[in-house]
């Protein structure tokens, strides 16, 4: 077996993919860039008069800022550090950020304070129902603004062929949708079962519990879930786990 540590990464083909490739390079791995998500903006903007506006991604912040939206007097809520950094870059101040970067973490953060408030959740078309249902259960008047759609690029899937032939040391899944799109791309090539078998022999990383659960539901064993839900933490742990076993 080759000593080359090939790690597939599925981030959208923008600065996130560039940064991911650079990080994997710096860790001594060979990045296999196979974007599984493409962003289609809807042109919508968050609700301007909401008591709370909740952003669940860096992309959502960037699209709202590009459209000229401003938080005004709303309580601005971010799901995590990357989203908060994007808000800071836009000149906004984040008022709330959970300790756990997930929909569940957001619900736990806001549950005791949103009763009777209008809460607008600004996100993609693939957001978890956990967030909306949890806020409704907490007594909030909840609306959702779909800022963008997430679709699979037509040419995605080269990594599925490498997985099926046992040529991947590791994969780094960064959302449930990257798992689903990976498997869809493998299925279109007639390689779904072979790709899953190939992943069984590789190190599989998932950025958080929802992503891990999706992978497991589809028959993919997950080896790594970092405590901090960032790509840097995910990539570092995946490469560390893959490198010792992927040598001649």
Rosetta silent file (secondary structure, phi, psi, omega in degrees, C-alpha in Angstrom):
SEQUENCE: XXXXXXXXXXXXXXXXXXXXXXXXXXXXXXXXXXXXXXXXXXXXXXXXXXXXXXXXXXXXXXXXXXXXXXXXXXXXXXXXXXXXXXXXXXXXXXXXXXXXXXXXXXXXXXXXXXXXXXXXXXXXXXXXXXXXXXXXXXXXXXXXXXXXXXXXXXXXXXXXXXXXXXXXXXXXXXXXXXXXXXXXXXXXXXXXXXXXXXXXXXXXXXXXXXXXXXXXXXXXXXXXXXXXXXXXXXXXXXXXXXXXXXXX
SCORE:     score description
SCORE:     0.000 S_00000001
   1 L     0.000  143.480 -178.095    0.000    0.000    0.000 S_00000001
   2 L   -66.032  151.252  175.903    1.195    3.497   -0.813 S_00000001
   3 L   -84.610   -4.255  179.290    2.590    5.742    1.887 S_00000001
   4 L   -71.981  124.989 -178.172    0.634    8.651    0.398 S_00000001
   5 L   -94.225   91.848 -178.868   -2.128    9.686    2.807 S_00000001
   6 E   -84.971  123.835 -178.517   -4.990   10.620    0.493 S_00000001
   7 E  -123.040  119.364  179.164   -7.773   12.462    2.284 S_00000001
   8 E   -82.249  136.086  179.958  -11.000   13.344    0.470 S_00000001
   9 E  -130.263  139.274 -166.452  -12.554   16.697    1.292 S_00000001
  10 L  -119.361   18.779 -174.604  -16.005   17.761    0.130 S_00000001
  11 L   -67.776  156.816  177.148  -16.273   21.482    0.895 S_00000001
  12 L   -57.413  150.194 -173.908  -17.902   23.943   -1.557 S_00000001
  13 L   -79.449   70.635  176.624  -15.576   25.123   -4.318 S_00000001
  14 L  -145.761 -151.656 -177.467  -14.700   28.492   -2.814 S_00000001
  15 H   -62.594  -23.958  178.473  -12.334   29.743   -0.116 S_00000001
  16 H   -66.963  -40.090  177.088  -13.470   26.907    2.156 S_00000001
  17 H   -69.568  -42.234  178.335  -12.115   24.306   -0.244 S_00000001
  18 H   -58.268  -46.763 -179.978   -8.935   26.320   -0.803 S_00000001
  19 H   -64.816  -38.892 -179.504   -8.370   26.590    2.942 S_00000001
  20 H   -65.028  -42.918  179.201   -9.123   22.907    3.456 S_00000001
  21 H   -63.880  -43.111  179.424   -6.634   21.845    0.785 S_00000001
  22 H   -62.962  -40.323  179.540   -3.959   24.125    2.243 S_00000001
  23 H   -64.511  -47.280 -179.972   -4.568   22.731    5.721 S_00000001
  24 H   -62.736  -39.058  174.731   -4.343   19.118    4.586 S_00000001
  25 H   -57.537  -46.187 -177.249   -1.150   19.939    2.682 S_00000001
  26 H   -65.544  -24.501  179.224    0.331   21.477    5.815 S_00000001
  27 L   -87.319    0.369  178.019   -0.511   18.316    7.759 S_00000001
  28 L    87.175    8.876  178.773    1.427   16.198    5.265 S_00000001
  29 L   -93.594  166.680  173.626   -1.628   14.650    3.619 S_00000001
  30 E  -104.373  107.253 -176.797   -2.547   14.561   -0.066 S_00000001
  31 E   -70.680  136.596  170.040   -5.889   16.363   -0.452 S_00000001
  32 E  -111.537   97.978 -175.909   -8.471   14.879   -2.799 S_00000001
  33 E   -82.729  117.547 -178.454  -10.743   17.850   -3.472 S_00000001
  34 L  -141.255   77.983 -175.479  -14.204   16.681   -4.518 S_00000001
  35 L   -55.847  125.843 -179.713  -16.766   19.412   -3.793 S_00000001
  36 L  -106.708    0.409 -179.108  -20.107   17.841   -2.913 S_00000001
  37 L  -132.718  135.963  173.144  -21.981   21.092   -2.323 S_00000001
  38 E  -126.231  136.756 -173.791  -22.768   24.003   -4.604 S_00000001
  39 E   -96.899  126.003  175.294  -24.463   27.116   -3.262 S_00000001
  40 E  -116.789  101.960  179.915  -27.447   28.624   -5.070 S_00000001
  41 E   -62.380  144.375  177.689  -28.511   31.927   -3.415 S_00000001
  42 L   -93.116  -17.847 -175.300  -32.251   32.544   -3.246 S_00000001
  43 L    88.253   -5.399  178.808  -31.984   36.339   -2.973 S_00000001
  44 L   -75.296  157.346  175.091  -33.924   36.318    0.301 S_00000001
  45 L  -128.318  157.244  179.795  -32.761   38.294    3.347 S_00000001
  46 L   -60.207  161.400  178.866  -33.442   37.743    7.063 S_00000001
  47 L   -68.045  121.623 -170.943  -36.502   39.243    8.702 S_00000001
  48 L   -74.368  -24.176 -175.047  -35.541   42.818    9.558 S_00000001
  49 L  -107.174   16.065  179.958  -37.867   43.293   12.529 S_00000001
  50 L   -71.667  149.695  175.182  -37.255   39.982   14.325 S_00000001
  51 L   -69.304  -37.382  178.749  -36.263   40.017   18.001 S_00000001
  52 E  -130.977  138.684  168.105  -33.646   37.348   17.242 S_00000001
  53 E  -122.298  124.981 -175.814  -31.988   36.372   13.977 S_00000001
  54 E  -108.718  121.405  175.149  -30.162   33.039   14.043 S_00000001
  55 E  -105.130  135.214 -177.475  -27.468   32.259   11.468 S_00000001
  56 L  -111.770    9.666  178.813  -26.310   28.679   11.104 S_00000001
  57 L  -161.854  156.151  171.621  -23.447   29.148    8.621 S_00000001
  58 H   -58.554  -41.872 -178.989  -20.710   31.418    7.345 S_00000001
  59 H   -60.013  -42.388  179.252  -22.386   31.332    3.926 S_00000001
  60 H   -60.758  -43.497  176.928  -25.616   32.728    5.327 S_00000001
  61 H   -59.275  -48.768 -175.984  -23.787   35.647    6.916 S_00000001
  62 H   -62.723  -42.117  179.563  -21.918   36.406    3.692 S_00000001
  63 H   -66.942  -41.335  178.502  -25.048   36.322    1.527 S_00000001
  64 H   -64.498  -41.852  179.630  -27.015   38.536    3.911 S_00000001
  65 H   -65.649  -42.487  178.780  -24.155   41.020    4.107 S_00000001
  66 H   -62.083  -30.596  178.977  -23.742   41.076    0.316 S_00000001
  67 L   -80.631   -4.561  177.612  -27.459   41.851    0.022 S_00000001
  68 L    90.051    6.829  179.539  -26.992   44.843    2.333 S_00000001
  69 L   -69.191  144.198  176.784  -28.872   43.413    5.321 S_00000001
  70 L  -129.365  144.940 -177.932  -27.947   44.804    8.743 S_00000001
  71 L   -65.782  -28.991 -177.100  -28.803   43.379   12.189 S_00000001
  72 L    58.823 -128.485 -177.203  -30.054   46.680   13.570 S_00000001
  73 L   -93.273   -0.629 -178.175  -31.494   46.171   17.047 S_00000001
  74 L   -65.903  153.940  170.585  -32.042   42.425   16.698 S_00000001
  75 E   -80.828  116.162 -174.394  -30.244   39.957   18.933 S_00000001
  76 E   -92.116  123.949 -175.776  -27.775   38.326   16.558 S_00000001
  77 E  -117.794  132.258  179.161  -27.170   34.620   17.159 S_00000001
  78 E  -118.967  144.153 -179.086  -24.394   32.551   15.561 S_00000001
  79 L   -74.963  -22.912 -177.522  -24.076   28.767   15.584 S_00000001
  80 L  -176.459 -173.852 -168.734  -20.302   28.815   16.067 S_00000001
  81 H   -64.299  -40.037  179.620  -16.896   30.367   15.695 S_00000001
  82 H   -64.882  -40.550  177.799  -16.656   30.299   11.895 S_00000001
  83 H   -67.566  -40.002  177.936  -20.040   31.948   11.523 S_00000001
  84 H   -63.475  -40.862  178.318  -19.139   34.489   14.194 S_00000001
  85 H   -61.492  -40.173  178.072  -15.900   35.325   12.380 S_00000001
  86 H   -65.114  -38.322  176.801  -17.875   35.975    9.184 S_00000001
  87 H   -63.916  -42.811  177.895  -20.229   38.253   11.121 S_00000001
  88 H   -61.704  -40.103  177.852  -17.278   40.158   12.532 S_00000001
  89 H   -62.054  -30.756  178.792  -15.872   40.526    9.016 S_00000001
  90 L   -81.333   -4.705 -179.132  -19.205   42.045    7.982 S_00000001
  91 L    87.797   15.280 -179.724  -18.929   44.555   10.826 S_00000001
  92 L  -100.492  155.651  176.308  -21.620   42.911   12.938 S_00000001
  93 L  -109.351  121.182  178.216  -21.518   42.019   16.623 S_00000001
  94 L   -80.667  131.328 -177.934  -22.752   38.566   17.595 S_00000001
  95 L   -93.772  -29.919 -176.775  -24.771   38.576   20.827 S_00000001
  96 E  -138.494  137.567  174.434  -25.165   34.836   21.414 S_00000001
  97 E  -147.088  129.268 -176.659  -23.070   31.793   20.516 S_00000001
  98 L   -76.205  159.551  173.847  -23.589   28.288   21.987 S_00000001
  99 L   -70.538  -34.659  178.139  -20.903   26.187   23.621 S_00000001
 100 L  -105.802  120.185 -173.319  -21.915   23.290   21.374 S_00000001
 101 L   -81.421   79.586 -178.822  -21.937   24.222   17.684 S_00000001
 102 L  -160.376  169.829  175.785  -25.153   22.507   16.634 S_00000001
 103 H   -60.017  -41.030  177.832  -28.901   23.007   16.354 S_00000001
 104 H   -62.377  -40.987  177.868  -29.285   21.366   19.756 S_00000001
 105 H   -61.661  -39.458  177.783  -26.692   23.741   21.174 S_00000001
 106 H   -65.111  -42.296  179.042  -28.618   26.724   19.830 S_00000001
 107 H   -62.255  -44.835  179.055  -31.863   25.486   21.360 S_00000001
 108 H   -62.029  -36.899  179.801  -30.176   24.980   24.734 S_00000001
 109 H   -65.094  -40.410 -169.197  -28.669   28.457   24.496 S_00000001
 110 H  -102.665  -12.124 -169.371  -31.942   30.241   23.731 S_00000001
 111 L   -55.506  -35.846 -174.843  -34.639   28.105   25.362 S_00000001
 112 L   -84.985   -2.482 -173.606  -34.855   30.133   28.577 S_00000001
 113 L  -128.489   -5.996 -171.878  -35.109   33.544   26.914 S_00000001
 114 L  -100.857    0.566 -179.809  -37.123   33.387   23.681 S_00000001
 115 L   -56.868  127.623  179.230  -40.659   32.761   24.952 S_00000001
 116 L    81.451   -1.616 -178.963  -42.950   35.308   23.311 S_00000001
 117 L   -97.165  155.286  173.335  -40.185   36.570   21.007 S_00000001
 118 E   -90.530  119.936 -178.114  -40.058   36.540   17.232 S_00000001
 119 E  -117.996  122.395  177.400  -37.115   34.396   16.125 S_00000001
 120 E  -105.871  122.463  178.056  -36.027   34.284   12.487 S_00000001
 121 E   -99.267  117.404 -176.272  -33.767   31.389   11.471 S_00000001
 122 E  -108.698  116.690 -170.646  -31.724   32.301    8.383 S_00000001
 123 E  -163.931 -166.548  179.164  -30.095   29.288    6.721 S_00000001
 124 E   -83.775  177.908  179.020  -29.991   26.850    3.802 S_00000001
 125 L   -80.523    1.764 -179.372  -32.829   24.732    2.474 S_00000001
 126 L  -116.724   28.685 -179.287  -31.397   21.681    4.283 S_00000001
 127 L   -70.055  152.578 -179.481  -31.582   22.938    7.857 S_00000001
 128 L   -73.056  142.128  175.039  -32.429   20.598   10.701 S_00000001
 129 H   -71.311  -17.198 -178.757  -35.963   20.564   12.120 S_00000001
 130 H   -55.985  -41.244 -177.493  -34.385   20.227   15.570 S_00000001
 131 H   -68.202  -50.603 -178.767  -33.738   23.977   15.694 S_00000001
 132 H   -62.724  -47.597 -178.051  -37.176   25.124   14.569 S_00000001
 133 H   -63.613  -40.112 -179.465  -39.051   22.602   16.712 S_00000001
 134 H   -64.977  -38.993  179.617  -36.913   23.347   19.768 S_00000001
 135 H   -70.992  -37.951  176.197  -37.496   27.090   19.530 S_00000001
 136 H   -62.710  -43.964  178.966  -41.238   26.599   19.040 S_00000001
 137 H   -62.206  -27.337  179.097  -41.305   24.332   22.100 S_00000001
 138 L   -82.064   -1.543  175.556  -39.545   27.113   24.019 S_00000001
 139 L    97.092   11.173 -179.548  -42.445   29.447   23.242 S_00000001
 140 L   -85.355  154.555  169.397  -40.954   31.474   20.411 S_00000001
 141 E   -92.511  106.281 -167.927  -42.760   32.668   17.290 S_00000001
 142 E  -106.025  131.518  170.935  -40.436   31.128   14.721 S_00000001
 143 E  -123.165  157.831  179.628  -39.985   31.999   11.056 S_00000001
 144 E  -125.122  133.792  173.458  -37.459   30.598    8.606 S_00000001
 145 E  -115.269  118.961  178.184  -35.683   32.415    5.793 S_00000001
 146 E   -87.124  106.830 -177.605  -34.013   30.203    3.193 S_00000001
 147 E   -82.295  -28.180 -177.653  -30.982   32.207    2.067 S_00000001
 148 E  -159.911  157.191  175.170  -29.554   29.558   -0.248 S_00000001
 149 E  -105.565  149.083  178.376  -30.015   26.085   -1.624 S_00000001
 150 E  -112.567  117.962 -178.780  -27.383   23.367   -1.477 S_00000001
 151 E  -123.888  163.681  178.171  -27.096   21.175   -4.556 S_00000001
 152 L   -89.918  127.029  176.133  -24.601   18.568   -5.745 S_00000001
 153 L   -59.397  145.303 -175.546  -22.271   19.724   -8.532 S_00000001
 154 L   -64.437  -26.636 -177.577  -22.755   17.714  -11.703 S_00000001
 155 L   -99.462   11.078 -179.058  -19.122   16.629  -11.865 S_00000001
 156 L   -70.867  148.532  169.964  -18.789   15.565   -8.230 S_00000001
 157 L   129.270    0.130  179.489  -17.763   12.037   -7.350 S_00000001
 158 H   -57.976  -34.334 -178.683  -14.167   11.284   -8.344 S_00000001
 159 H   -65.758  -25.759  179.608  -13.439   10.432   -4.704 S_00000001
 160 H   -66.913  -33.581  178.104  -16.057    7.677   -4.768 S_00000001
 161 H   -69.068  -38.673  176.863  -14.015    5.823   -7.388 S_00000001
 162 H   -66.372  -40.634  178.120  -10.898    6.100   -5.219 S_00000001
 163 H   -61.583  -44.863 -176.830  -12.843    4.862   -2.198 S_00000001
 164 H   -64.107  -28.834 -179.359  -14.199    1.910   -4.148 S_00000001
 165 L   -96.799    9.370  176.850  -10.700    0.909   -5.250 S_00000001
 166 L    72.824   24.425 -175.378   -9.227    1.256   -1.760 S_00000001
 167 L  -102.328    9.829  175.010   -7.135    4.278   -2.667 S_00000001
 168 L  -108.119  133.424  173.925   -8.356    6.661    0.040 S_00000001
 169 L   -82.811  -30.817 -174.829   -6.734    6.780    3.453 S_00000001
 170 E  -162.910  161.362  171.425   -9.480    8.971    4.904 S_00000001
 171 E  -133.135  153.080  179.689  -12.496   11.153    4.255 S_00000001
 172 E  -126.589   96.472  179.215  -13.682   14.272    6.072 S_00000001
 173 E   -82.760  127.161 -175.129  -17.455   14.691    5.977 S_00000001
 174 L  -109.538    4.433  172.964  -18.469   18.232    6.941 S_00000001
 175 L  -169.701  163.319  176.209  -22.251   17.889    6.883 S_00000001
 176 H   -59.401  -35.702 -177.433  -24.964   15.289    6.509 S_00000001
 177 H   -67.611  -32.000  176.315  -25.487   16.488    2.965 S_00000001
 178 H   -65.988  -34.931  175.426  -21.878   15.735    2.009 S_00000001
 179 H   -63.633  -49.689 -176.374  -22.475   12.147    3.125 S_00000001
 180 H   -64.149  -41.165 -179.123  -25.674   11.867    1.115 S_00000001
 181 H   -70.193  -35.798  174.736  -24.175   13.473   -1.989 S_00000001
 182 H   -58.285  -47.556 -177.966  -21.084   11.246   -1.783 S_00000001
 183 H   -69.748  -35.532  176.172  -23.312    8.173   -1.750 S_00000001
 184 H   -63.341  -43.450  179.256  -25.543    9.532   -4.524 S_00000001
 185 H   -64.401  -39.363  177.175  -22.476   10.143   -6.697 S_00000001
 186 H   -64.931  -41.655  179.851  -21.209    6.636   -5.945 S_00000001
 187 H   -61.890  -38.842  179.101  -24.617    5.184   -6.767 S_00000001
 188 H   -64.175  -25.425  179.028  -24.692    6.916  -10.155 S_00000001
 189 L   -93.494    1.564 -177.181  -21.391    5.182  -10.943 S_00000001
 190 L    71.697   26.229 -172.415  -22.646    1.792   -9.736 S_00000001
 191 L  -120.608   11.321 -172.752  -20.132    1.951   -6.878 S_00000001
 192 H   -55.710  -53.047 -178.075  -22.204    2.602   -3.771 S_00000001
 193 H   -64.669  -41.029 -179.662  -21.533   -0.714   -2.013 S_00000001
 194 H   -66.179  -37.443  178.844  -17.892   -0.779   -3.121 S_00000001
 195 H   -66.655  -41.451  177.564  -17.360    2.797   -1.922 S_00000001
 196 H   -63.983  -41.265  176.993  -18.827    1.985    1.496 S_00000001
 197 H   -61.168  -40.370  178.760  -16.591   -1.090    1.685 S_00000001
 198 H   -64.631  -36.455  178.083  -13.625    1.112    0.813 S_00000001
 199 H   -69.201  -28.377  177.245  -14.516    3.546    3.572 S_00000001
 200 H   -61.128  -29.156 -179.692  -14.586    0.662    6.056 S_00000001
 201 L   -92.647   -2.565 -179.202  -10.848    0.281    5.435 S_00000001
 202 L  -108.424  174.811  172.444  -10.237    4.047    5.668 S_00000001
 203 E   -91.461  122.706 -178.783  -10.479    6.592    8.479 S_00000001
 204 E  -108.486  122.210  177.617  -13.872    8.291    8.346 S_00000001
 205 E  -112.104  140.961  176.190  -14.276   11.656   10.044 S_00000001
 206 E  -126.975  137.153 -170.653  -17.542   13.506   10.672 S_00000001
 207 L   -71.104  -21.284  179.711  -17.592   17.116   11.823 S_00000001
 208 L  -163.214  178.928 -175.379  -20.340   16.603   14.392 S_00000001
 209 H   -62.186  -43.444  178.665  -22.959   14.271   15.782 S_00000001
 210 H   -59.499  -40.033  178.935  -25.649   14.933   13.128 S_00000001
 211 H   -67.154  -41.496  176.719  -23.144   14.154   10.358 S_00000001
 212 H   -59.742  -45.305 -177.474  -21.973   11.031   12.187 S_00000001
 213 H   -62.390  -40.109  178.304  -25.558    9.852   12.611 S_00000001
 214 H   -62.988  -45.557  179.405  -26.293   10.304    8.906 S_00000001
 215 H   -60.005  -46.937 -178.609  -23.189    8.333    7.927 S_00000001
 216 H   -63.146  -40.146  178.447  -24.029    5.500   10.323 S_00000001
 217 H   -59.555  -27.464 -179.307  -27.635    5.410    9.089 S_00000001
 218 L   -98.149   11.874  174.642  -26.253    4.781    5.594 S_00000001
 219 L    87.509   15.351  179.371  -23.940    1.992    6.701 S_00000001
 220 L  -103.017  121.748  177.331  -20.721    4.004    7.028 S_00000001
 221 L   -77.154  132.949 -178.141  -18.698    3.428   10.198 S_00000001
 222 L  -107.265  131.025 -177.673  -17.347    6.695   11.628 S_00000001
 223 L   -99.422  -32.117 -171.926  -13.991    6.772   13.407 S_00000001
 224 E  -129.042  126.193  167.265  -13.518   10.452   14.247 S_00000001
 225 E  -133.023  105.941 -175.918  -15.881   13.115   15.617 S_00000001
 226 L   -67.770  150.246  177.995  -13.868   16.049   16.977 S_00000001
 227 L   -64.369  -37.655  176.859  -14.956   17.703   20.192 S_00000001
 228 L   -97.111  123.309 -174.465  -14.722   21.079   18.449 S_00000001
 229 L   -83.085   67.983  175.669  -16.911   21.171   15.345 S_00000001
 230 L  -128.492  155.871  179.275  -14.419   22.868   13.012 S_00000001
 231 H   -65.590  -36.177 -179.720  -12.756   21.625    9.856 S_00000001
 232 H   -59.231  -46.061  178.952   -9.320   22.254   11.334 S_00000001
 233 H   -64.843  -42.033 -179.845  -10.036   19.948   14.279 S_00000001
 234 H   -62.387  -50.265 -176.992  -11.617   17.351   11.995 S_00000001
 235 H   -63.042  -43.163 -178.516   -8.776   17.355    9.477 S_00000001
 236 H   -60.228  -46.580 -178.352   -6.060   17.247   12.119 S_00000001
 237 H   -70.105  -36.300  179.383   -7.549   14.237   13.892 S_00000001
 238 H   -65.012  -45.780 -179.476   -8.345   12.406   10.662 S_00000001
 239 H   -65.536  -41.836  178.648   -4.802   12.790    9.332 S_00000001
 240 H   -60.328  -39.412 -179.251   -3.280   11.774   12.667 S_00000001
 241 H   -73.980  -34.341 -175.607   -5.426    8.650   12.714 S_00000001
 242 H   -80.264  -36.671 -170.998   -4.814    7.742    9.069 S_00000001
 243 H   -58.688  -45.788 -175.996   -1.090    8.367    8.794 S_00000001
 244 L   -63.465  -32.217 -174.824    0.248    5.561   11.042 S_00000001
 245 L   -93.446   -8.416 -174.883   -1.805    2.866    9.305 S_00000001
 246 L  -108.906   56.590  179.872   -1.386    4.103    5.757 S_00000001
 247 L  -130.635  165.716 -179.344    2.261    3.248    5.204 S_00000001
 248 L   -72.209    0.000    0.000    4.145    0.550    3.385 S_00000001
